[in-house]
PDB file of C-alpha atoms in Angstrom:
ATOM      1  CA  MET U   1      21.106 -17.990 -17.879  1.00 60.00           C
ATOM      2  CA  GLN U   2      19.466 -14.776 -17.605  1.00 79.00           C
ATOM      3  CA  ALA U   3      16.619 -14.359 -15.434  1.00 78.00           C
ATOM      4  CA  THR U   4      15.580 -10.858 -16.961  1.00 90.00           C
ATOM      5  CA  GLY U   5      11.671 -12.330 -16.678  1.00 92.00           C
ATOM      6  CA  PRO U   6      11.352 -13.022 -13.345  1.00 92.00           C
ATOM      7  CA  LEU U   7      13.633 -10.570 -11.619  1.00 94.00           C
ATOM      8  CA  ALA U   8      11.269  -7.659 -13.589  1.00 94.00           C
ATOM      9  CA  ILE U   9       8.087  -8.974 -12.496  1.00 96.00           C
ATOM     10  CA  PHE U  10       9.249  -9.128  -8.715  1.00 96.00           C
ATOM     11  CA  PHE U  11      10.372  -5.438  -8.511  1.00 97.00           C
ATOM     12  CA  PHE U  12       7.668  -4.601 -10.312  1.00 98.00           C
ATOM     13  CA  VAL U  13       5.697  -6.426  -7.759  1.00 98.00           C
ATOM     14  CA  LEU U  14       7.304  -5.220  -5.128  1.00 98.00           C
ATOM     15  CA  GLY U  15       7.188  -1.485  -6.264  1.00 98.00           C
ATOM     16  CA  LEU U  16       3.250  -2.335  -6.105  1.00 98.00           C
ATOM     17  CA  THR U  17       3.647  -2.817  -2.893  1.00 97.00           C
ATOM     18  CA  PHE U  18       5.384   0.600  -1.775  1.00 97.00           C
ATOM     19  CA  GLY U  19       3.327   2.563  -4.051  1.00 97.00           C
ATOM     20  CA  SER U  20       0.509   0.735  -1.778  1.00 94.00           C
ATOM     21  CA  PHE U  21       2.420   1.183   1.258  1.00 93.00           C
ATOM     22  CA  GLY U  22       2.984   4.737   0.717  1.00 95.00           C
ATOM     23  CA  ASN U  23      -0.152   5.770  -0.418  1.00 92.00           C
ATOM     24  CA  VAL U  24      -1.538   4.750   2.906  1.00 89.00           C
ATOM     25  CA  LEU U  25       0.672   7.076   4.556  1.00 91.00           C
ATOM     26  CA  ILE U  26      -0.213  10.286   2.392  1.00 93.00           C
ATOM     27  CA  LEU U  27      -4.216   9.881   3.399  1.00 88.00           C
ATOM     28  CA  ARG U  28      -3.413   8.842   7.089  1.00 89.00           C
ATOM     29  CA  LEU U  29      -0.953  10.762   8.055  1.00 91.00           C
ATOM     30  CA  PRO U  30      -2.234  13.928   7.769  1.00 91.00           C
ATOM     31  CA  ARG U  31      -4.978  13.264   8.961  1.00 86.00           C
ATOM     32  CA  ASP U  32      -3.508  11.682  12.446  1.00 87.00           C
ATOM     33  CA  LYS U  33      -4.778   8.030  11.990  1.00 84.00           C
ATOM     34  CA  LYS U  34      -2.470   5.105  13.273  1.00 86.00           C
ATOM     35  CA  ILE U  35      -0.357   3.693  10.182  1.00 84.00           C
ATOM     36  CA  ILE U  36      -1.753   0.131  11.087  1.00 85.00           C
ATOM     37  CA  GLY U  37      -5.090  -1.304  11.764  1.00 83.00           C
ATOM     38  CA  ARG U  38      -8.133  -1.734   9.484  1.00 86.00           C
ATOM     39  CA  SER U  39      -9.363   0.432   6.654  1.00 84.00           C
ATOM     40  CA  GLN U  40     -12.862   2.210   7.368  1.00 85.00           C
ATOM     41  CA  CYS U  41     -15.705   3.406   5.428  1.00 89.00           C
ATOM     42  CA  PRO U  42     -15.177   7.595   5.233  1.00 82.00           C
ATOM     43  CA  LYS U  43     -18.815   7.838   5.704  1.00 92.00           C
ATOM     44  CA  CYS U  44     -20.099   5.168   7.565  1.00 95.00           C
ATOM     45  CA  LYS U  45     -16.840   4.185   9.592  1.00 88.00           C
ATOM     46  CA  ALA U  46     -17.778   0.698   9.028  1.00 94.00           C
ATOM     47  CA  GLN U  47     -14.421  -1.041   9.269  1.00 92.00           C
ATOM     48  CA  LEU U  48     -13.460  -2.723   5.596  1.00 89.00           C
TER      49      LEU U  48
END
């Protein structure tokens, strides 16, 4: 019995998760912002 389909979906979702977190790091670290915490609107600074 092969579980290729579910395994591929699992790794796809895992890749999306790490990619999203990597994007947060890329955007926040150069600006000396905290890694954790809620996002803000760049114009009005309202929390999202």
